[in-house]
C-alpha positions in Angstrom: 14.1 20.3 24.9 10.5 19.7 23.8 8.7 17.0 25.8 5.3 15.6 24.6 3.3 13.4 26.9 2.6 10.3 24.8 -0.5 8.2 25.5 -0.1 4.5 26.4 -1.7 3.3 23.2 0.7 1.6 20.8 0.3 -0.2 17.4 -1.3 -3.6 17.7 0.6 -6.8 17.5 0.2 -9.9 15.4 -3.3 -10.5 16.8 -4.6 -6.9 17.0 -2.8 -4.7 14.5 -5.4 -5.3 11.7 -8.3 -4.1 13.9 -7.4 -0.4 13.4 -4.6 -0.2 11.0 -4.7 -3.3 8.7 -6.9 -1.7 6.1 -4.8 1.4 5.8 -1.6 -0.6 5.6 -3.1 -2.5 2.7 -4.0 0.7 0.9 -0.4 2.0 1.3 1.0 -1.3 0.0 -1.3 -0.8 -3.0 0.0 2.7 -3.5 3.6 1.3 -3.3 2.8 -0.9 -6.3 2.1 2.3 -8.3 5.6 3.8 -7.8 7.3 4.0 -11.2 9.4 1.0 -12.2 12.7 0.8 -14.0 10.9 0.3 -17.3 8.8 3.4 -16.7 12.0 5.5 -16.2 13.5 4.0 -19.3 10.5 5.2 -21.2 10.6 8.7 -19.6 14.3 9.3 -20.3 13.8 8.6 -24.0 11.1 11.3 -24.4 12.0 14.2 -26.7 9.6 16.7 -25.2 7.3 17.2 -22.2 4.3 16.2 -24.3 5.9 12.8 -24.7 6.4 12.6 -21.0 2.8 13.4 -20.4 1.8 10.5 -22.7 4.1 8.0 -21.0 3.0 9.1 -17.5 -0.6 8.7 -18.5 0.2 4.9 -18.9 1.4 4.7 -15.3 -0.3 5.1 -11.9 -0.4 8.8 -12.6 -3.1 8.3 -15.3 -4.6 11.4 -16.8 -3.3 13.8 -14.0 -2.3 16.3 -16.7 -5.3 15.9 -18.9 -6.8 19.3 -17.8 -3.6 21.2 -18.3 -3.5 23.5 -21.3 -0.4 23.2 -23.4 2.5 23.8 -23.6 3.2 21.8 -20.4 5.9 23.3 -18.1 8.0 21.5 -15.5 6.4 23.5 -12.7 3.0 22.2 -13.7 4.3 18.6 -13.7 5.8 19.1 -10.3 2.6 20.6 -8.9 0.3 17.9 -10.2 2.7 15.1 -9.1 2.8 16.7 -5.6 -1.0 16.9 -5.6 -1.1 13.1 -6.2 1.1 12.5 -3.2 -0.9 14.9 -1.0 -4.2 13.3 -2.0 -3.0 9.8 -1.2 -1.5 10.9 2.1 -4.7 12.8 3.1 -6.8 9.7 2.1 -4.8 7.7 4.7 -4.7 10.5 7.3 -8.5 11.1 7.2 -9.2 7.4 8.0 -6.5 6.9 10.7 -7.2 6.6 14.4 -4.8 6.9 17.3 -1.9 6.3 17.5 -1.5 6.2 13.7 -3.1 9.6 13.3 -0.5 11.2 15.5 2.3 9.4 13.7 1.0 10.8 10.4 0.8 14.3 11.9 4.5 14.0 12.8 5.3 13.3 9.1 3.7 16.6 8.2 5.7 18.6 10.8 8.8 18.6 8.6 6.9 20.3 5.8 5.4 22.7 8.2 8.9 23.8 9.3 9.8 24.5 5.6 6.6 26.5 5.2 7.2 28.5 8.4 10.7 29.4 7.2 9.2 30.5 3.8 6.7 32.7 5.7 9.4 34.2 7.9 11.6 35.0 5.0 8.8 36.4 2.9 7.6 38.6 5.8 11.0 39.9 6.4 11.3 40.9 2.8 7.7 42.2 2.7 6.5 39.7 0.0 2.9 39.4 -0.9 1.1 37.0 1.4 -0.9 35.4 -1.4 2.3 34.6 -3.3 3.8 33.1 -0.1 0.8 30.8 0.5 0.9 29.6 -3.1 4.5 28.5 -2.6 3.9 26.5 0.6 3.9 22.7 0.5 0.4 21.4 0.8 1.4 18.7 3.4 2.7 21.5 5.7 -0.4 23.6 5.8 -2.0 24.6 9.1 -5.1 26.4 10.2 -3.5 29.6 11.4 -2.0 30.2 7.9 -5.3 31.9 7.1 -4.2 34.6 9.6 -1.1 35.4 7.5 -2.9 38.2 5.8 -2.9 40.2 9.0 0.8 39.7 9.7 2.5 42.9 8.6 5.7 42.2 10.4 7.7 39.5 12.2 6.0 40.4 15.5 2.5 39.8 14.0 3.7 36.6 12.4 5.0 35.2 15.7 2.1 36.2 17.9 -0.8 35.6 15.5 0.4 32.8 13.2 3.3 30.7 14.5 2.3 30.2 18.1 -1.0 28.7 16.9 0.7 26.0 14.8 1.3 22.4 15.9 4.9 23.4 16.0 4.4 25.9 18.8 6.2 23.7 21.4 9.3 23.7 19.2 9.1 27.4 18.5 8.4 28.6 22.0 11.0 26.2 23.4 13.8 27.3 21.1 13.0 30.7 19.6 11.8 34.1 20.7 10.1 36.9 18.8 13.4 38.7 18.6 15.2 35.7 17.1 12.9 35.7 14.1 14.1 39.2 13.2 17.8 38.9 14.1 18.8 35.2 13.7 20.0 33.8 10.4 17.1 32.0 8.7 19.0 28.7 8.3 19.8 28.7 12.0 16.1 29.0 12.7 15.3 26.1 10.3 17.9 23.9 11.9 16.9 24.8 15.4 13.3 23.8 14.6 14.4 20.6 12.8 16.5 19.6 15.8 13.5 19.9 18.2 11.3 18.1 15.7 13.5 15.1 15.1 14.2 14.6 18.8 10.5 14.7 19.5 9.6 12.4 16.7 12.4 10.0 17.7 11.0 9.8 21.3 7.5 9.2 20.0 8.7 6.3 17.9 10.5 4.9 20.9 7.2 5.2 22.9 5.3 3.3 20.2 7.8 0.5 20.4 7.8 -2.7 18.4 8.5 -2.7 14.6 7.8 1.0 14.4 10.6 1.8 16.9 13.0 -0.6 15.1 12.7 0.8 11.6 11.8 4.4 12.3 14.6 5.0 14.8 17.1 3.8 12.2 15.6 6.1 9.5 15.5 9.1 11.9 19.0 8.4 13.1 20.2 8.8 9.4 18.2 12.0 9.0 19.8 13.4 12.1 23.3 12.4 11.0 22.7 13.9 7.5 21.6 17.2 9.0 24.7 17.3 11.3 27.0 16.6 8.4 25.3 19.3 6.2 25.3 21.8 9.0 29.0 21.3 9.5 29.9 21.6 5.8 27.7 24.6 5.2 29.1 26.4 8.2 32.6 26.6 6.8 33.4 30.2 5.8 30.6 31.6 7.8 30.4 33.5 11.1 28.8 30.5 12.8 31.0 29.5 15.7 31.9 25.9 16.5 30.0 26.0 19.8 26.9 27.4 18.0 27.3 24.8 15.3 27.2 22.0 17.8 24.0 23.3 19.4 22.2 22.7 16.1 23.0 19.0 15.9 20.1 16.7 16.8 20.8 14.7 20.0 20.4 11.4 18.2 21.9 9.3 15.4 24.8 7.1 14.8 27.3 10.0 15.0 25.9 11.2 18.4 27.5 11.9 20.8 31.2 11.2 20.0 31.1 11.8 16.3 29.0 14.9 16.7 31.5 16.3 19.1 34.3 15.7 16.6 32.3 17.3 13.8 31.8 20.4 15.9 35.6 20.9 15.9 36.1 20.2 12.2 37.7 22.9 10.1 37.2 21.6 6.5 35.5 19.1 4.4 38.4 16.7 4.5 38.2 16.5 8.2 34.5 15.8 8.0 35.1 13.0 5.5 37.7 11.4 7.8 35.4 11.6 10.8 32.3 10.3 9.2 34.1 7.6 7.2 35.0 5.9 10.5 31.3 4.9 10.7 30.5 1.9 8.6 27.0 3.2 7.8 28.5 6.2 5.9 31.9 5.0 4.7 30.5 3.8 1.4 28.7 7.1 0.8 31.8 9.2 1.0 33.9 6.7 -0.9 31.4 6.7 -3.7 31.3 10.6 -3.8 35.2 10.7 -3.9 35.3 8.1 -6.7 32.5 9.7 -8.9 33.0 13.4 -9.7 29.5 13.6 -11.1 27.8 12.5 -7.9 27.2 15.1 -5.2 27.0 14.3 -1.5 23.4 15.3 -1.6 22.6 12.7 -4.2 24.5 10.0 -2.3 22.4 10.9 0.8 19.2 10.6 -1.3 20.2 7.2 -2.5 20.9 6.0 1.0 17.6 7.4 2.2 15.8 5.5 -0.6 17.5 2.2 0.6 16.4 2.8 4.1 12.9 3.6 3.2 12.6 0.5 1.0 13.1 -1.5 4.2 10.0 0.2 5.7 8.0 -2.2 3.5 9.8 -5.3 4.8 7.9 -5.1 8.1 4.4 -5.6 9.3 2.5 -4.5 12.4 4.3 -1.2 12.4 4.0 2.3 11.0 7.4 2.7 9.2 5.9 2.0 5.8 3.6 5.0 6.1 6.6 7.3 6.5 8.6 5.3 3.9 5.9 5.6 1.3 5.7 9.3 1.7 9.4 9.8 1.3 9.7 7.4 -1.6 6.9 9.1 -3.5 8.5 12.5 -2.8 11.8 11.2 -4.3 9.8 10.0 -7.3 8.5 13.5 -7.8 12.1 14.8 -7.7 13.0 12.2 -10.3 10.2 13.2 -12.6 11.0 16.9 -12.3 14.7 16.2 -12.9 14.0 14.3 -16.1 11.5 17.0 -17.2 14.0 19.8 -16.6 16.7 17.9 -18.6 14.4 17.4 -21.5 13.0 20.9 -21.6 16.6 22.4 -21.4 18.1 20.1 -23.9 20.4 18.4 -21.4 19.7 14.8 -22.3 23.3 13.8 -21.4 22.3 14.2 -17.7 18.8 12.8 -17.9 19.8 9.5 -16.3 21.1 11.2 -13.1 17.9 10.4 -11.1 17.7 8.2 -8.0 16.2 4.7 -8.8 13.6 3.6 -6.2 12.6 0.0 -7.0 
């Protein structure tokens, strides 16, 4: 278990919140108004090529973000530039934030750091070029010791010179050893780190209290449940034992502890469906997937995540909207890339299978 000692400072209330955080909250609400609307998506799905997409996106909040890109435009370029917009907006907020909002924003980046660390571990094990690895890392998950990656010739160097100097060091040292990085399945490492991260973030939101606790704990509970369900389904047909599977479940969420214990004993997807469908929060998700052959469980989870994050803007005097905005903009990037891929590959019949946001 990772335990962080939280300070006593919490977000302000009705009378004091605006002193430190009101301006940044207003900026984020302004960013939210720039998220693509239903009419914007209607225009995008009617495009015949990526140049048409570029033209339509230039009339939205994205503006001329592709103006300096030489043709022909590729989907990877669109994804990179859309991600740059998200990162610039997030950093604009982060650079002006003070405690405790600054720490809350740091927590948002830790999930991206975990994905970057998994990428670095995998690349190091396969002796990939360090420059190539760094280019593939998500910009929101960068950390200072990444500059030391060039001296990491093996997993031992990566652990001792890079990983233990990251903000995730408490999670890594509390759950993994140097030997684990070389011997343990990479997805087990990812889920071990995410378990520690989610539990720590959840405790921090509880310590902040107020509207932040109310909305963020609900959002993080869903994230924990989603991970527990995915871990269970993905473990079928593998060497992962039921006991080891259960150790990867975050100790929070609507399924925890009774539902998690039952998931650990599940033997197939039908059993998982029966167990999770007993919980009202998720019954509709599994019923919808069963009724619609074209919808995957992953897409249904994304839709539910969007619904939860929309509620983050229903509150004031709390930090949930900072998290929600980041996740909604991230989903928007996935939507744009999906539409671009369908157009470029001539699969217009599937172009409408994106996740509406507002």
